[in-house]
Tab-separated table of C-alpha atoms in Angstrom:
chain	number	residue	atom	x	y	z
M	1	MET	CA	-0.059	0.058	0.161
M	2	THR	CA	1.786	3.769	-0.320
M	3	PRO	CA	0.455	6.364	1.601
M	4	GLU	CA	-2.155	7.095	-1.256
M	5	GLU	CA	-4.211	4.102	0.087
M	6	LEU	CA	-4.841	4.607	3.757
M	7	THR	CA	-6.165	7.648	5.312
M	8	ASN	CA	-4.304	10.514	7.352
M	9	ARG	CA	-5.705	8.651	10.303
M	10	ASP	CA	-4.150	5.116	9.381
M	11	GLN	CA	-1.273	6.360	8.533
M	12	MET	CA	-0.916	8.037	11.875
M	13	THR	CA	-1.538	5.323	13.432
M	14	LEU	CA	1.342	3.535	12.184
M	15	PHE	CA	3.547	6.434	12.661
M	16	ALA	CA	2.583	6.404	16.024
M	17	LEU	CA	3.226	3.429	17.127
M	18	LEU	CA	6.751	3.401	15.388
M	19	ALA	CA	7.661	6.278	17.421
M	20	VAL	CA	6.647	4.015	20.303
M	21	ALA	CA	9.040	1.221	19.542
M	22	ARG	CA	7.403	-0.978	21.539
M	23	PRO	CA	3.329	-2.939	21.826
M	24	ALA	CA	1.444	-0.689	23.403
M	25	THR	CA	-1.888	-0.372	24.251
M	26	ASN	CA	-4.741	2.444	23.734
M	27	ARG	CA	-5.145	4.082	26.119
M	28	GLU	CA	-0.841	4.469	25.952
M	29	LEU	CA	-1.875	5.650	22.212
M	30	ARG	CA	-4.485	8.570	24.057
M	31	ASP	CA	-1.753	8.941	26.060
M	32	ILE	CA	1.011	9.809	23.645
M	33	ALA	CA	-0.230	9.858	20.483
M	34	GLY	CA	-3.221	11.490	20.965
M	35	LEU	CA	-5.373	8.658	18.903
M	36	GLU	CA	-6.373	4.961	19.258
M	37	ILE	CA	-6.433	1.998	17.340
M	38	ASP	CA	-10.287	1.039	16.060
M	39	ALA	CA	-11.596	-2.514	14.427
M	40	GLY	CA	-11.449	0.652	11.054
M	41	ASN	CA	-8.009	0.862	12.221
M	42	LYS	CA	-6.928	-2.760	12.458
M	43	ARG	CA	-8.779	-4.223	9.012
M	44	ARG	CA	-7.633	-1.526	6.619
M	45	LEU	CA	-3.806	-2.622	8.508
M	46	LYS	CA	-3.882	-5.615	8.003
M	47	GLY	CA	-0.658	-6.244	7.938
M	48	TYR	CA	1.192	-3.419	8.824
M	49	LEU	CA	-0.016	-4.209	12.805
M	50	GLU	CA	-0.456	-6.965	14.989
M	51	SER	CA	-2.843	-6.798	18.145
M	52	THR	CA	-2.402	-9.023	20.703
M	53	LYS	CA	-3.989	-10.108	24.429
M	54	ARG	CA	-2.741	-9.454	27.700
M	55	GLY	CA	-5.168	-10.680	29.757
M	56	SER	CA	-7.879	-8.031	28.579
M	57	THR	CA	-6.130	-5.540	27.227
M	58	THR	CA	-4.864	-5.239	23.634
M	59	VAL	CA	-1.634	-4.295	22.978
M	60	HIS	CA	-0.369	-2.886	18.658
M	61	ALA	CA	2.532	-3.064	17.667
M	62	ILE	CA	3.908	-2.320	13.878
M	63	THR	CA	5.248	-5.327	11.609
M	64	LYS	CA	7.880	-5.578	9.952
M	65	ALA	CA	4.956	-5.060	6.815
M	66	GLY	CA	4.649	-1.634	8.602
M	67	LEU	CA	8.358	-0.525	9.511
M	68	ASP	CA	9.189	-0.615	5.568
M	69	TRP	CA	5.601	1.529	5.054
M	70	CYS	CA	6.994	3.791	7.244
M	71	LEU	CA	10.251	4.324	5.815
M	72	THR	CA	8.016	4.003	1.954
M	73	ALA	CA	6.236	6.685	2.291
M	74	MET	CA	9.650	8.735	4.572
M	75	SER	CA	10.840	8.371	1.262
M	76	ALA	CA	8.339	9.606	-0.413
M	77	ALA	CA	6.190	13.192	-1.806
M	78	ARG	CA	3.525	14.514	0.331
M	79	PRO	CA	0.554	12.285	-0.296
M	80	ALA	CA	-1.040	14.457	-2.107
M	81	GLY	CA	-4.367	16.752	-1.185
M	82	THR	CA	-2.495	15.757	3.008
M	83	ARG	CA	-3.336	19.127	4.975
M	84	PHE	CA	-2.828	20.768	8.569
M	85	PRO	CA	-1.753	18.897	10.845
M	86	ALA	CA	-0.317	15.600	8.718
M	87	GLY	CA	1.280	18.612	6.310
M	88	PRO	CA	3.649	20.229	8.923
M	89	VAL	CA	4.730	15.657	9.950
M	90	TYR	CA	5.256	15.035	6.604
M	91	ALA	CA	7.470	17.678	6.444
M	92	VAL	CA	9.245	16.251	9.666
M	93	LEU	CA	9.238	12.964	8.407
M	94	ALA	CA	10.604	13.601	4.707
M	95	GLY	CA	13.632	15.373	6.321
M	96	LEU	CA	14.527	12.122	9.054
M	97	GLY	CA	14.427	9.902	6.047
M	98	THR	CA	16.993	11.943	4.135
M	99	TYR	CA	18.610	11.233	6.808
M	100	LEU	CA	18.871	7.739	7.226
M	101	VAL	CA	18.983	7.446	3.383
M	102	ARG	CA	21.640	9.598	3.473
M	103	THR	CA	23.381	7.695	6.833
M	104	ASP	CA	23.122	4.099	5.624
M	105	GLN	CA	20.766	3.319	9.341
M	106	ASP	CA	17.933	1.775	10.200
M	107	LEU	CA	14.837	3.387	11.879
M	108	GLU	CA	15.490	1.291	14.701
M	109	VAL	CA	18.439	3.692	15.246
M	110	LEU	CA	16.325	6.442	15.398
M	111	PHE	CA	12.749	4.504	17.187
M	112	GLN	CA	13.929	2.431	19.961
M	113	PRO	CA	11.793	1.406	23.049
M	114	ASP	CA	12.493	3.312	26.614
M	115	ALA	CA	12.502	0.348	29.112
M	116	GLU	CA	11.316	2.173	32.036
M	117	SER	CA	8.300	4.183	31.042
M	118	TRP	CA	7.124	0.645	29.167
M	119	ILE	CA	7.891	-1.283	32.878
M	120	ARG	CA	6.057	1.807	33.718
M	121	SER	CA	3.312	1.491	30.616
M	122	VAL	CA	2.977	-2.292	31.632
M	123	TYR	CA	2.365	-2.076	35.604
M	124	ASP	CA	-0.302	1.080	34.695
M	125	GLU	CA	-1.918	-0.923	32.719
M	126	MET	CA	-1.982	-4.000	34.995
M	127	THR	CA	-3.245	-1.810	37.995
M	128	VAL	CA	-5.483	0.129	36.250
M	129	ARG	CA	-8.836	-1.227	39.195
M	130	ARG	CA	-6.109	-1.236	41.858
M	131	LYS	CA	-3.508	1.503	41.456
M	132	GLY	CA	-1.106	1.772	43.892
M	133	GLN	CA	-0.770	-2.496	44.108
M	134	TYR	CA	1.921	-4.881	44.352
M	135	VAL	CA	2.514	-6.943	41.269
M	136	ARG	CA	4.005	-10.136	40.542
M	137	LEU	CA	6.948	-9.729	38.638
M	138	ALA	CA	6.327	-12.643	36.472
M	139	GLU	CA	2.947	-11.149	35.057
M	140	VAL	CA	5.189	-8.303	34.678
M	141	ARG	CA	7.702	-9.871	32.034
M	142	LYS	CA	4.977	-10.954	30.444
M	143	TRP	CA	4.447	-7.565	28.827
M	144	LEU	CA	7.979	-8.077	28.275
M	145	ASP	CA	10.640	-9.145	25.004
M	146	ASP	CA	14.226	-9.847	25.746
M	147	SER	CA	14.823	-6.439	24.378
M	148	VAL	CA	14.788	-4.832	28.449
M	149	ASP	CA	16.660	-6.283	31.111
M	150	LEU	CA	14.405	-6.176	33.654
M	151	THR	CA	16.764	-6.496	36.578
M	152	ALA	CA	18.825	-4.128	34.815
M	153	GLU	CA	15.460	-1.665	35.216
M	154	LEU	CA	14.233	-2.884	38.156
M	155	ASP	CA	17.925	-2.100	39.977
M	156	ARG	CA	18.055	1.241	38.379
M	157	MET	CA	14.691	2.231	38.662
M	158	VAL	CA	14.645	1.195	42.882
M	159	GLU	CA	16.142	4.345	43.698
M	160	GLN	CA	13.552	5.864	42.930
M	161	PRO	CA	11.732	7.696	45.799
M	162	ASP	CA	7.897	5.398	44.288
M	163	VAL	CA	9.307	2.629	42.961
M	164	HIS	CA	9.482	-0.309	45.277
M	165	LEU	CA	10.525	-4.710	45.211
M	166	LYS	CA	9.402	-6.562	47.623
M	167	ALA	CA	9.408	-10.574	48.376
M	168	GLU	CA	7.412	-12.246	49.036
M	169	LEU	CA	7.142	-13.430	52.141
M	170	ASP	CA	4.555	-16.694	52.522
M	171	GLN	CA	6.533	-18.558	50.403
M	172	ARG	CA	4.353	-20.814	49.702
M	173	LYS	CA	2.422	-18.648	47.374
M	174	LEU	CA	5.467	-18.868	44.959
M	175	THR	CA	5.408	-20.925	41.568
M	176	THR	CA	8.138	-21.670	39.517
M	177	GLU	CA	7.131	-18.578	37.361
M	178	ASP	CA	7.819	-15.986	40.225
M	179	GLU	CA	11.253	-18.217	41.512
M	180	GLN	CA	12.209	-17.213	37.630
M	181	ALA	CA	10.727	-13.629	37.164
M	182	ALA	CA	11.953	-12.986	40.698
M	183	VAL	CA	15.388	-10.147	41.076
M	184	LEU	CA	18.122	-10.198	43.085
M	185	ILE	CA	18.281	-6.751	45.033
M	186	GLY	CA	20.699	-7.017	46.557
M	187	SER	CA	21.419	-10.679	47.694
M	188	GLU	CA	17.094	-10.663	49.003
M	189	PRO	CA	15.298	-12.236	45.104
M	190	ARG	CA	12.656	-9.443	44.774
M	191	HIS	CA	8.684	-10.754	43.979
M	192	LEU	CA	7.155	-7.736	43.902
M	193	LEU	CA	6.845	-3.952	41.911
M	194	LYS	CA	4.759	-1.704	43.452
M	195	ILE	CA	5.259	2.232	41.707
M	196	ALA	CA	2.925	4.727	43.968
M	197	SER	CA	2.521	8.779	43.728
M	198	VAL	CA	5.465	9.970	46.131
């Protein structure tokens, strides 16, 4: 599909997912880019967008075909009839596309996921109905991919006043999954995470 074959909203959806550079929920996309992915987007963006369930929540990610579409769109002229607000976006993207071609770099060089914001957004999604509660690290890990070193990130984040890690004191509650997902802080395994307002 060329840029002209997608609606402005579809195009901006792909660029938003490109910028986030990781799976994101509609709640996150509203916060980050002011848009949501609906059934129409999913239908038109089939192949460019992958939607999967995490419990009762749907997360959306751009596919390799979607990345290729973005690069093509960034290298092409602004689609005919594209006006404000999409027009200025295409002007910026054209500059980025030119830079990537000139320096022989991939999109992934410019757009990489921020591990801390990903962990925080996962925590927010998991505690939508129970703010400030501890969640199992085993469940947090299921939302992330191998690009996130959760142990290293939490070891750094635990220095922040709103991040709390603790061990599950009732050892009978621990599953094999909990033990494998635990992070060592000092020499103590921690199984539970809370990110609370300070």
